[in-house]
PDB file of N, CA and C in Angstrom:
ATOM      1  N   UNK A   1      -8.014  24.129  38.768  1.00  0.00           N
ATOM      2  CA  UNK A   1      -7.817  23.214  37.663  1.00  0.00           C
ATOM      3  C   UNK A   1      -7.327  21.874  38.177  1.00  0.00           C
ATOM      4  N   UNK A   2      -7.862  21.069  37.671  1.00  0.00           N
ATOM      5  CA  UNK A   2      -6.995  19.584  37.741  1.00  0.00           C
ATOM      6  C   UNK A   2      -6.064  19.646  37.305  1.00  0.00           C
ATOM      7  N   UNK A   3      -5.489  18.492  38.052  1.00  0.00           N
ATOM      8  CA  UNK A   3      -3.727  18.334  37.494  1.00  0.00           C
ATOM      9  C   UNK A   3      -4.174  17.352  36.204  1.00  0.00           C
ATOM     10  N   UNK A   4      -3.307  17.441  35.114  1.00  0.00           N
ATOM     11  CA  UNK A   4      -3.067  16.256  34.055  1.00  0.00           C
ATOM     12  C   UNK A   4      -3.437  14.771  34.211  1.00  0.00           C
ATOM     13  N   UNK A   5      -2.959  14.556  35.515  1.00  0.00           N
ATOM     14  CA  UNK A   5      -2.986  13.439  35.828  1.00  0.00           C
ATOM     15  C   UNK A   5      -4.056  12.673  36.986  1.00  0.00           C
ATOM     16  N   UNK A   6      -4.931  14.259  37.361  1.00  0.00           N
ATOM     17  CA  UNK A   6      -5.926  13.955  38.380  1.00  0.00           C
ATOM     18  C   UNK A   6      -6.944  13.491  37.362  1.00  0.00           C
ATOM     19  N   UNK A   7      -8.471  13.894  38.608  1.00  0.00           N
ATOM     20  CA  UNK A   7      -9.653  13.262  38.230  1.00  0.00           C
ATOM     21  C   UNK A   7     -10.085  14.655  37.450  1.00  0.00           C
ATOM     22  N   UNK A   8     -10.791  14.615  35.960  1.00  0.00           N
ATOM     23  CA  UNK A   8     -10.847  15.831  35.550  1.00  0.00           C
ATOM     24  C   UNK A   8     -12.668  16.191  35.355  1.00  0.00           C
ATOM     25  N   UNK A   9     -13.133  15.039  36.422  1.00  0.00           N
ATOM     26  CA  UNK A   9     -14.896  14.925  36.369  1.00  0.00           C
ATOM     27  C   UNK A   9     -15.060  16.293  37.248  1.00  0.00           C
ATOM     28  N   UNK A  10     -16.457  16.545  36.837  1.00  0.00           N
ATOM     29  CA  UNK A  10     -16.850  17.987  37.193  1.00  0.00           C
ATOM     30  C   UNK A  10     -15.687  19.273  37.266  1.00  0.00           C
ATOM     31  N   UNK A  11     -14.909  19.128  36.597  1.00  0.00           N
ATOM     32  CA  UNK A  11     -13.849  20.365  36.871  1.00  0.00           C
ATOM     33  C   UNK A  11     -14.122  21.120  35.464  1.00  0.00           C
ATOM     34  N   UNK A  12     -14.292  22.850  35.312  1.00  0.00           N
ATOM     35  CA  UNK A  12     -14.702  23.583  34.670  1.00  0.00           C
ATOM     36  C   UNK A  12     -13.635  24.392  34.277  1.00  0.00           C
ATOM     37  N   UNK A  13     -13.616  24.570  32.976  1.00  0.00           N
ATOM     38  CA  UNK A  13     -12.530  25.837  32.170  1.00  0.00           C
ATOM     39  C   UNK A  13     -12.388  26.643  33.013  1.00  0.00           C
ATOM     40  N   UNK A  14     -11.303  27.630  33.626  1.00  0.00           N
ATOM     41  CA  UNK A  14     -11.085  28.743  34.114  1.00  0.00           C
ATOM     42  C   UNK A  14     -11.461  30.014  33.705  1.00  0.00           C
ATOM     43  N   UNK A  15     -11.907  30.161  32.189  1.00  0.00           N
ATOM     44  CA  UNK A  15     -12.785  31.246  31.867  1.00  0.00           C
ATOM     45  C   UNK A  15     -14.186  31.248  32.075  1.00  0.00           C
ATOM     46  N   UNK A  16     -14.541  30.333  32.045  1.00  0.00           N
ATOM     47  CA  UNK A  16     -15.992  29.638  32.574  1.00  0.00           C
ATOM     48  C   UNK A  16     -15.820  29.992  34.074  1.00  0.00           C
ATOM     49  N   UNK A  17     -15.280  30.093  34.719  1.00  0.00           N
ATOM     50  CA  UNK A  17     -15.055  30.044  36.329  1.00  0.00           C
ATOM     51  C   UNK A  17     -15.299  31.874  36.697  1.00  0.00           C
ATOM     52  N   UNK A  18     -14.154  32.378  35.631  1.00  0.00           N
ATOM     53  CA  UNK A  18     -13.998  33.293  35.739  1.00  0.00           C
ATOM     54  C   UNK A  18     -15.153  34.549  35.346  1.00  0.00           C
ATOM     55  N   UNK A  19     -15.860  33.855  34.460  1.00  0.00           N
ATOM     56  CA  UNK A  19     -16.836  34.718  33.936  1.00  0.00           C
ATOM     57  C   UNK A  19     -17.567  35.093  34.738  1.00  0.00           C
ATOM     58  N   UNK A  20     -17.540  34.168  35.729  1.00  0.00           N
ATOM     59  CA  UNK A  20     -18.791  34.951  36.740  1.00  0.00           C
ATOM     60  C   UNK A  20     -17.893  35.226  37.858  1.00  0.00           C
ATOM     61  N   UNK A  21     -16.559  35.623  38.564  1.00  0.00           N
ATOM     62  CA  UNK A  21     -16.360  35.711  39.154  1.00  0.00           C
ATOM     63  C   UNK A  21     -16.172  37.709  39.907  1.00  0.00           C
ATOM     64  N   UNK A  22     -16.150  37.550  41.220  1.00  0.00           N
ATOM     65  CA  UNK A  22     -16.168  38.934  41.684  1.00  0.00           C
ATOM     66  C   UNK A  22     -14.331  39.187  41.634  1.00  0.00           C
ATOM     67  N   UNK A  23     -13.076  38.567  41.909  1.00  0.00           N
ATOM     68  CA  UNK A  23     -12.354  38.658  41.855  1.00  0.00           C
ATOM     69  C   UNK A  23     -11.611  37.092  41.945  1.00  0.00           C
ATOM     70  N   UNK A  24     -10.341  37.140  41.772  1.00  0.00           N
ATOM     71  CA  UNK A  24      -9.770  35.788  41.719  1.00  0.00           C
ATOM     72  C   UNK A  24      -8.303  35.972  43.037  1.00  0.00           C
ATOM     73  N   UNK A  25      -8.308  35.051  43.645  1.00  0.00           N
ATOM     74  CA  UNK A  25      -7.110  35.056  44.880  1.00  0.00           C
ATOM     75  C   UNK A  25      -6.437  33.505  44.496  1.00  0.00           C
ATOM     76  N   UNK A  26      -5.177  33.630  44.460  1.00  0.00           N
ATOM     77  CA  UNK A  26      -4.354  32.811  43.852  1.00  0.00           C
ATOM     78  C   UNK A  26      -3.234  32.488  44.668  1.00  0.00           C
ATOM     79  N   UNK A  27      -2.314  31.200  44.878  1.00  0.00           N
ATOM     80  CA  UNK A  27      -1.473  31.492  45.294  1.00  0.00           C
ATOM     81  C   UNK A  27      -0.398  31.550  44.599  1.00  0.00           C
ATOM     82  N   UNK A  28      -0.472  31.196  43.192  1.00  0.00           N
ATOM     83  CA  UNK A  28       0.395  31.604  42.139  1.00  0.00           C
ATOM     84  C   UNK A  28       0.192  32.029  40.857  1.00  0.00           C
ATOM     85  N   UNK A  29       0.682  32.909  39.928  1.00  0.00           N
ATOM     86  CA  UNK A  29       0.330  33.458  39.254  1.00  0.00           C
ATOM     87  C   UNK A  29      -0.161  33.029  37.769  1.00  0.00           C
ATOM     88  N   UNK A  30       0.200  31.571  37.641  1.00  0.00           N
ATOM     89  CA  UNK A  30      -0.523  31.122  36.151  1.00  0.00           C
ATOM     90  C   UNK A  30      -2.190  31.392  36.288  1.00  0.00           C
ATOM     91  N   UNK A  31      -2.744  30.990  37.226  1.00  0.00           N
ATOM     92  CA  UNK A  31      -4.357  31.514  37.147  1.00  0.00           C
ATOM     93  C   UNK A  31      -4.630  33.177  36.907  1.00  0.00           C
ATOM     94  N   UNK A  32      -3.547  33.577  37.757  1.00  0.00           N
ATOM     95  CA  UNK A  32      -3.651  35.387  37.347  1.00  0.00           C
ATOM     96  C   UNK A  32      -3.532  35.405  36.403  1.00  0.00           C
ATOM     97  N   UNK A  33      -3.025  35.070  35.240  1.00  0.00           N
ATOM     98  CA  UNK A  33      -2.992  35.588  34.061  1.00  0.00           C
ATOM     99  C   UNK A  33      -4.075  35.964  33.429  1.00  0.00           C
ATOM    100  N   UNK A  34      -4.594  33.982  33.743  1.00  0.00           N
ATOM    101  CA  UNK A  34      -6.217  34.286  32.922  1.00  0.00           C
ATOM    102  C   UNK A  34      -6.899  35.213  33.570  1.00  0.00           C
ATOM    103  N   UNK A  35      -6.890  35.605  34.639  1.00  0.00           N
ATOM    104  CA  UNK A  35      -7.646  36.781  35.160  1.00  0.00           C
ATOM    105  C   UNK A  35      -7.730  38.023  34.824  1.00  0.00           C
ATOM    106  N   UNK A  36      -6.407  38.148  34.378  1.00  0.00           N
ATOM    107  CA  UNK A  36      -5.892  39.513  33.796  1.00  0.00           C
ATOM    108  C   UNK A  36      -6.291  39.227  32.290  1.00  0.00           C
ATOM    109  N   UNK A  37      -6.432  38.134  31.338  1.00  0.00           N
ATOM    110  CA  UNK A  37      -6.859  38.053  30.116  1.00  0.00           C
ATOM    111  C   UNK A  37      -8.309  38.668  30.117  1.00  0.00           C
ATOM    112  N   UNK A  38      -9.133  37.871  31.078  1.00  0.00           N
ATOM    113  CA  UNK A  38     -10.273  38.238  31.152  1.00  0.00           C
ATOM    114  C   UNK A  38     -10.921  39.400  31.988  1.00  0.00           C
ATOM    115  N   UNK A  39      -9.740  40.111  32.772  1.00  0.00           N
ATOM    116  CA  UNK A  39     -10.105  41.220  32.773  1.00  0.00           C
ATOM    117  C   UNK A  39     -10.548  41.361  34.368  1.00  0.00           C
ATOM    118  N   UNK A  40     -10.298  40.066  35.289  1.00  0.00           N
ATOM    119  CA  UNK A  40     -11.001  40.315  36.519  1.00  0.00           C
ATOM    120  C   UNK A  40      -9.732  40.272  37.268  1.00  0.00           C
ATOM    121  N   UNK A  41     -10.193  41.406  38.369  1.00  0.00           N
ATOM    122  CA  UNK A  41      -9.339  41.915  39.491  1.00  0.00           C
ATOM    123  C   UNK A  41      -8.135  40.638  40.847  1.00  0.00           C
ATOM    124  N   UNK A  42      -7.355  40.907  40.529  1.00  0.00           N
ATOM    125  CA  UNK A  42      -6.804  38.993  41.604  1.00  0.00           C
ATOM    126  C   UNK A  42      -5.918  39.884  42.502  1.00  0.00           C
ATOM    127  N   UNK A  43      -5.556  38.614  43.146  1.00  0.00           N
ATOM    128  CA  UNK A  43      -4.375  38.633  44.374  1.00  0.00           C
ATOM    129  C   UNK A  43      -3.519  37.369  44.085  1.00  0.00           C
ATOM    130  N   UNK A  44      -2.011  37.652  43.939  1.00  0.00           N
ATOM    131  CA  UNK A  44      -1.483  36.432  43.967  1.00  0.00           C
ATOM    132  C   UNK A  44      -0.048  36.953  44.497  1.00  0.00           C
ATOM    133  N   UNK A  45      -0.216  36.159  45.470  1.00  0.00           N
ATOM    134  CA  UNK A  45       1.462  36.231  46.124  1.00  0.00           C
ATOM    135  C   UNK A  45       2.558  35.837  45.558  1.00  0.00           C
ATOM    136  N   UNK A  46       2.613  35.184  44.760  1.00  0.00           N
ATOM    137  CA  UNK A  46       3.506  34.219  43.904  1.00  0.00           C
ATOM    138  C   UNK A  46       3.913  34.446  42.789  1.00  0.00           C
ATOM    139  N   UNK A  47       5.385  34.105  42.262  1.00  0.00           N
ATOM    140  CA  UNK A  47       4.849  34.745  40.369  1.00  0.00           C
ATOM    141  C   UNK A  47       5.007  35.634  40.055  1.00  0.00           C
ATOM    142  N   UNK A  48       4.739  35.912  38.599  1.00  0.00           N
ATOM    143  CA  UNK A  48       5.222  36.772  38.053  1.00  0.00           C
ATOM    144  C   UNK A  48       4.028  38.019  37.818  1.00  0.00           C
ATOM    145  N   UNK A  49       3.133  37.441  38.112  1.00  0.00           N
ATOM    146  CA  UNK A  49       1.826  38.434  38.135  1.00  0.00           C
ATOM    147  C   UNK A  49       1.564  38.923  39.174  1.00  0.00           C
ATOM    148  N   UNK A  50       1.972  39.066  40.276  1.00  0.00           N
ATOM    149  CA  UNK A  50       2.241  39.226  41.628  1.00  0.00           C
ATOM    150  C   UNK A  50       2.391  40.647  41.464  1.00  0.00           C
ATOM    151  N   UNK A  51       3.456  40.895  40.878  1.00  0.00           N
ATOM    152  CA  UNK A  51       3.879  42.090  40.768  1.00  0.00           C
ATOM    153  C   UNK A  51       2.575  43.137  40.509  1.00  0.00           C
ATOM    154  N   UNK A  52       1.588  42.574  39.609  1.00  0.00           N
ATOM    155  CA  UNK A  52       0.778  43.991  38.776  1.00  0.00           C
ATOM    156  C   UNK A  52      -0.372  43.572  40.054  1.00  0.00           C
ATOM    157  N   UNK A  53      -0.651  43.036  41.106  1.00  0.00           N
ATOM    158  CA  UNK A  53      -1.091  42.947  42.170  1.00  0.00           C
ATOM    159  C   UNK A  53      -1.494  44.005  43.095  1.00  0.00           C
ATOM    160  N   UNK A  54      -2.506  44.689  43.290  1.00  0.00           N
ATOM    161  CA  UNK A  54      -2.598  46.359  43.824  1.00  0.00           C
ATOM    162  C   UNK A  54      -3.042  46.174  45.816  1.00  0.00           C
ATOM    163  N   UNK A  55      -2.842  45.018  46.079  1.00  0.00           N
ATOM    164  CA  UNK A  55      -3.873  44.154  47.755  1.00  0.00           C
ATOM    165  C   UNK A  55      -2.443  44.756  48.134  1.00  0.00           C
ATOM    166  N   UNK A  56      -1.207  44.866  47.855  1.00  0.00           N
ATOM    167  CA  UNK A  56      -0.138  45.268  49.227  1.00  0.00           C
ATOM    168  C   UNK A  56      -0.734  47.464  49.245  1.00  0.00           C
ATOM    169  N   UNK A  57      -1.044  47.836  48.387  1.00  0.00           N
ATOM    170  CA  UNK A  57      -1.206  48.912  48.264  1.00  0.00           C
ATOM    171  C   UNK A  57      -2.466  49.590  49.016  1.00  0.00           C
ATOM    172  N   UNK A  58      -3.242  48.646  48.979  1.00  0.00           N
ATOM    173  CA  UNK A  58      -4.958  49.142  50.010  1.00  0.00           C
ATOM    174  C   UNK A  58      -5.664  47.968  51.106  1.00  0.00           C
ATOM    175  N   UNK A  59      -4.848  46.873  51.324  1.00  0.00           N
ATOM    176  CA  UNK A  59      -4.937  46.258  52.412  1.00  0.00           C
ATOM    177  C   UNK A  59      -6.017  45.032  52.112  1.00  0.00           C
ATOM    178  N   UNK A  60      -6.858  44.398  52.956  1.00  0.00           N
ATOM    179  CA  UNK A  60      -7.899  43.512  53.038  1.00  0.00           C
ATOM    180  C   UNK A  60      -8.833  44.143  51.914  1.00  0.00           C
ATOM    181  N   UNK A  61      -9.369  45.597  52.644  1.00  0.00           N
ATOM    182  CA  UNK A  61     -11.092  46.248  51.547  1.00  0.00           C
ATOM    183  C   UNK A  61     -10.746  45.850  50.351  1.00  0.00           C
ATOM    184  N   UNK A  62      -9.667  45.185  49.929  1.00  0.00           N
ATOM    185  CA  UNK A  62      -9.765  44.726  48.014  1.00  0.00           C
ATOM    186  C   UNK A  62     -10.493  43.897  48.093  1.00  0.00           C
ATOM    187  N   UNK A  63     -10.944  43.088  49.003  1.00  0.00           N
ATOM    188  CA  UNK A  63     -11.464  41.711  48.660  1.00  0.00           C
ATOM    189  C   UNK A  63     -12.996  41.886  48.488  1.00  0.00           C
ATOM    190  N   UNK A  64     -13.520  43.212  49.634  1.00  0.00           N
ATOM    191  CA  UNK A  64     -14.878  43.597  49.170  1.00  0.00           C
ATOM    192  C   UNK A  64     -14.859  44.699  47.763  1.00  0.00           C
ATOM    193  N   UNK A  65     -13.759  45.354  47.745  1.00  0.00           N
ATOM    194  CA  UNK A  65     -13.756  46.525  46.485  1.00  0.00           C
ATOM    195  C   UNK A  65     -12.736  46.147  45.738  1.00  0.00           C
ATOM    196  N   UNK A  66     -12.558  45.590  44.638  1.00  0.00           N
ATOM    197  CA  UNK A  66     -11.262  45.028  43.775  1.00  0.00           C
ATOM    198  C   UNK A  66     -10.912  46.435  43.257  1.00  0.00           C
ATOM    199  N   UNK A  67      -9.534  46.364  42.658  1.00  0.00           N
ATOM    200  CA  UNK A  67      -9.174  47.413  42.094  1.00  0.00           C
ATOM    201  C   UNK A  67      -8.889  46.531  40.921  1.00  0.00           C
ATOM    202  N   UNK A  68      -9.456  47.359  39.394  1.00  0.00           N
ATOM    203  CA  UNK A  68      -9.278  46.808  38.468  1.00  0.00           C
ATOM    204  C   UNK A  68      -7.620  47.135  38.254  1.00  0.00           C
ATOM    205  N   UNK A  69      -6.986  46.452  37.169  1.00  0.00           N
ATOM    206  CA  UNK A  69      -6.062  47.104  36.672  1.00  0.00           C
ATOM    207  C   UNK A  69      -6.088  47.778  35.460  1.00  0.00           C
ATOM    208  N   UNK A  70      -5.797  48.632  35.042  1.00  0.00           N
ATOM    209  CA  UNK A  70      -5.898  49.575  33.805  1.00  0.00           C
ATOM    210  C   UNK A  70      -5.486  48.576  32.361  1.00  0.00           C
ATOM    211  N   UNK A  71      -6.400  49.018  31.603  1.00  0.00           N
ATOM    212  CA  UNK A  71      -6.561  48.234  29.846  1.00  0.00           C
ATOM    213  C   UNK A  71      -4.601  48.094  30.190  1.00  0.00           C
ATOM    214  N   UNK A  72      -4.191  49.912  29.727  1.00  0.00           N
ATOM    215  CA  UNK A  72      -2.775  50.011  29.331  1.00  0.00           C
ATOM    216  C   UNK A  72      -1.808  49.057  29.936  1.00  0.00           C
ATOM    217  N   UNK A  73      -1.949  48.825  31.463  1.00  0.00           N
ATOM    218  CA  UNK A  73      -0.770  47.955  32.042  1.00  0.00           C
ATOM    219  C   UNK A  73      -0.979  46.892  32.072  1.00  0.00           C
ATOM    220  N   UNK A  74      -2.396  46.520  31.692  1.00  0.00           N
ATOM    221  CA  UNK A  74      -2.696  44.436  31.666  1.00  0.00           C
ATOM    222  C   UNK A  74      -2.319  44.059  30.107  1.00  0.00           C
ATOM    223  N   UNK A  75      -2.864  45.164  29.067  1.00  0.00           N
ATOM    224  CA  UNK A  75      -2.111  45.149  27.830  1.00  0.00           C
ATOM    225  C   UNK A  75      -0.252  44.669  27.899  1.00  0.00           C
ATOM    226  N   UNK A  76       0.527  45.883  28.393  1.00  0.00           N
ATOM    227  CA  UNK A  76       1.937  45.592  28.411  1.00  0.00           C
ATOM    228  C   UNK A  76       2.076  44.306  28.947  1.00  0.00           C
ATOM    229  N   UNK A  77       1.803  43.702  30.090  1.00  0.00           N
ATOM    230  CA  UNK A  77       2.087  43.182  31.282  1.00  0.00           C
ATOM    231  C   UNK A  77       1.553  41.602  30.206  1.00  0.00           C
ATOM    232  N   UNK A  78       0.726  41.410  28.935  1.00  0.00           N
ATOM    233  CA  UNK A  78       0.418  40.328  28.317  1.00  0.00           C
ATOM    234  C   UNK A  78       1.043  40.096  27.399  1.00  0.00           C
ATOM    235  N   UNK A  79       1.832  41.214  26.855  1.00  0.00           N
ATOM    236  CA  UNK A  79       2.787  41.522  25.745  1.00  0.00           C
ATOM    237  C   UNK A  79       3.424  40.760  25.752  1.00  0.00           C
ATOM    238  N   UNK A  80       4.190  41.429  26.872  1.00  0.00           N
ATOM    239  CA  UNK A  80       5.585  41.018  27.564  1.00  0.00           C
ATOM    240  C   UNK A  80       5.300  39.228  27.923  1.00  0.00           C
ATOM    241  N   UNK A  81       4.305  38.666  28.503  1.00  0.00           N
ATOM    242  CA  UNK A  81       4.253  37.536  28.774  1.00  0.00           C
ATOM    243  C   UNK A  81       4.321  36.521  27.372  1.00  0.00           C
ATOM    244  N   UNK A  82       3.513  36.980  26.366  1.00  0.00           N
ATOM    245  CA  UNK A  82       3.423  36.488  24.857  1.00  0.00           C
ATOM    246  C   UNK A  82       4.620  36.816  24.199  1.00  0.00           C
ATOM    247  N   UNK A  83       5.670  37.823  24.617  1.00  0.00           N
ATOM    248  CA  UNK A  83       6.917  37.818  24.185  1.00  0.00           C
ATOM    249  C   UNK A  83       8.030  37.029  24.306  1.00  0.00           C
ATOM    250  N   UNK A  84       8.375  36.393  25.532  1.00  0.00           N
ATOM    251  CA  UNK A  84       8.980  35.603  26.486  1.00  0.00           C
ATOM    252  C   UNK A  84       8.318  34.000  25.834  1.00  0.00           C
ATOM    253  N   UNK A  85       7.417  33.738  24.730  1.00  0.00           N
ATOM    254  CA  UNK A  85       7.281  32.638  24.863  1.00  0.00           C
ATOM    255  C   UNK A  85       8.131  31.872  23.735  1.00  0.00           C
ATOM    256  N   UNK A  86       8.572  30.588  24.038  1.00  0.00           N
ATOM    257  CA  UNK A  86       9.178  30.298  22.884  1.00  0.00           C
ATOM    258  C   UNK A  86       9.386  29.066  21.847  1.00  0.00           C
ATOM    259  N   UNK A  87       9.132  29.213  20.640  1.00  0.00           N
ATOM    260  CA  UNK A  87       8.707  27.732  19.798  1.00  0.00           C
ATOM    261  C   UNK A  87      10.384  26.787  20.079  1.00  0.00           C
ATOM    262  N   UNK A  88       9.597  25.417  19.527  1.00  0.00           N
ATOM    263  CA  UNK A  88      10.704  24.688  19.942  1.00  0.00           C
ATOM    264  C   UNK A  88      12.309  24.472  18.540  1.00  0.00           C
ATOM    265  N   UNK A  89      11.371  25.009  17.702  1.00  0.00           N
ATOM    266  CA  UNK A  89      12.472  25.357  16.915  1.00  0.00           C
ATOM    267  C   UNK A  89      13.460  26.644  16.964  1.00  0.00           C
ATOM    268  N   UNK A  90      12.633  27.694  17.620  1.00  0.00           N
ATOM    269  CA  UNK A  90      13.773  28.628  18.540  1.00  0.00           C
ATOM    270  C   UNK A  90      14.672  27.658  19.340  1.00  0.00           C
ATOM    271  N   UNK A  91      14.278  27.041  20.571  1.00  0.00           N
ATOM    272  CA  UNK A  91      15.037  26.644  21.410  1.00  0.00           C
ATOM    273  C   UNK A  91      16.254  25.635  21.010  1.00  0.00           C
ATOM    274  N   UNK A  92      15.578  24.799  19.837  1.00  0.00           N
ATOM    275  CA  UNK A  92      16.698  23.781  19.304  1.00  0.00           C
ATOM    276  C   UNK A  92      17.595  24.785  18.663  1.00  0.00           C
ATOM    277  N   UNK A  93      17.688  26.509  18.089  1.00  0.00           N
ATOM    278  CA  UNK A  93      18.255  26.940  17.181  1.00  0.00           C
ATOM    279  C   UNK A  93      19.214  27.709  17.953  1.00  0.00           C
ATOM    280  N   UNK A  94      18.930  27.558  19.484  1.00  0.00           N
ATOM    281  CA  UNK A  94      19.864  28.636  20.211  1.00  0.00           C
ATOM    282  C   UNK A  94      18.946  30.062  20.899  1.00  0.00           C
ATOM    283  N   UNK A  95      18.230  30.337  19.778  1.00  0.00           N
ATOM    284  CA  UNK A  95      17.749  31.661  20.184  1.00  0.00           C
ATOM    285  C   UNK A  95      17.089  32.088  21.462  1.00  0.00           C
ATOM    286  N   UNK A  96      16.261  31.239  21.759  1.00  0.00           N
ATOM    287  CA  UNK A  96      15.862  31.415  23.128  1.00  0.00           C
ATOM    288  C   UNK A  96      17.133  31.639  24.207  1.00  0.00           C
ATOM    289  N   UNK A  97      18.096  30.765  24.194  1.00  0.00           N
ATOM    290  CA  UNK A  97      19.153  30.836  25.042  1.00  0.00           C
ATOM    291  C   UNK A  97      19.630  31.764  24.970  1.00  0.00           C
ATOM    292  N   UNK A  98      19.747  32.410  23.802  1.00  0.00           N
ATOM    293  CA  UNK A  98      20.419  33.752  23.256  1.00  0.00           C
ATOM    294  C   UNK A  98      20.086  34.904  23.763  1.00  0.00           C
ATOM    295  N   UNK A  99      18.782  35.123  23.824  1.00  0.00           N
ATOM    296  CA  UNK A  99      18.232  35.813  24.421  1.00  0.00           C
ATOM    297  C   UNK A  99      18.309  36.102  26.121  1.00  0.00           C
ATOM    298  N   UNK A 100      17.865  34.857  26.504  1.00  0.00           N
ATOM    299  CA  UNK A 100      17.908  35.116  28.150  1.00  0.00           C
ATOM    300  C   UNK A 100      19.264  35.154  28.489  1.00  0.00           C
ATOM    301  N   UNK A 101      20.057  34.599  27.756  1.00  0.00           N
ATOM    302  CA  UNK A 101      21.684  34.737  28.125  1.00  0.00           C
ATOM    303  C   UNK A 101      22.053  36.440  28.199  1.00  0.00           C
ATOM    304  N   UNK A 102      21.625  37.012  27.285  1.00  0.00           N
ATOM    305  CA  UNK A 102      21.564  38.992  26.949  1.00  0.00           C
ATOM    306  C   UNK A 102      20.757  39.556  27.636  1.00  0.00           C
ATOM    307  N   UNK A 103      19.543  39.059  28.375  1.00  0.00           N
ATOM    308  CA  UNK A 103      19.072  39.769  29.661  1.00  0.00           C
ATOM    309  C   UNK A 103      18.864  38.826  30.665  1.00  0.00           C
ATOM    310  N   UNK A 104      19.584  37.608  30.948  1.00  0.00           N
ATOM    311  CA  UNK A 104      19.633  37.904  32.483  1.00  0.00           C
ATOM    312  C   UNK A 104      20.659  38.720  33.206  1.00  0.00           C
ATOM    313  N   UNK A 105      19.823  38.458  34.456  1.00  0.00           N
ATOM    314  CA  UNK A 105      20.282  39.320  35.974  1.00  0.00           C
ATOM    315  C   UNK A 105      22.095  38.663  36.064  1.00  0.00           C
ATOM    316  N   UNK A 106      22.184  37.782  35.166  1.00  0.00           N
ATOM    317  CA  UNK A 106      23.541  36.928  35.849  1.00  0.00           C
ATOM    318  C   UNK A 106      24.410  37.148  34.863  1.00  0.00           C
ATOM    319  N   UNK A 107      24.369  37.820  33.998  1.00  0.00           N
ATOM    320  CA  UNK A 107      25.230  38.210  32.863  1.00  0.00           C
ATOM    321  C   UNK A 107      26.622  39.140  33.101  1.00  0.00           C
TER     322      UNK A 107
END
C-alpha cells in the first residue's frame, strides 16, 4: 500500500492484490489481517497477527504449501480484533481507558 502521503498512481486495493494471491508474507501484521479476512494463508513476524502464524511450526515448505488457518480461529482471532476497536465518543467518555486500564498486563 502507499503511504497517505506517497504517490498513490498504479497502486491497487489489497483485496484486489489478494484475490489472486498464493499466500501473503508480511513484515507486519496490519496486511495479515486482510489476509486472514480474505481467507489467504500469511507469514508475519510482527504484530499482533503473528501470533495465529503456523511458518515457526513447519519451517520454509509453507511458502510452497501454505497452511490455511481454520474458519473457527480466523473467526475468534477477527472478533477479538473488531472488539478492541474504539469510537471516539467511547474514548472522550473514558471507556476505552476503562477498559484497557482492567486488562492490562500493568495493572
Amino acid at each position: 500500500r502507499a503511504k497517505p502521503t506517497g504517490d498513490q498512481n498504479g497502486v491497487e486495493p489489497i483485496a484486489d492484490v489478494l484475490a489472486r494471491s498464493h499466500m501473503l508474507i508480511t513484515h507486519h501484521s496490519n496486511a495479515a489481517v486482510d489476509a486472514l479476512i480474505a481467507g489467504i494463508p500469511f507469514y508475519s513476524n510482527k504484530g499482533v497477527a503473528a501470533i495465529l502464524s503456523p511458518i515457526r511450526a513447519v519451517g520454509v515448505d509453507f511458502i510452497e504449501r501454505p497452511i490455511a488457518i481454520a474458519d473457527q480461529r480466523r473467526r475468534a482471532f477477527l472478533n477479538d480484533v473488531a472488539y478492541h476497536q474504539w469510537r471516539p465518543s467511547e474514548m472522550r467518555t473514558g471507556a476505552a481507558w476503562d477498559f484497557i486500564k482492567c486488562t492490562s498486563l500493568f495493572t
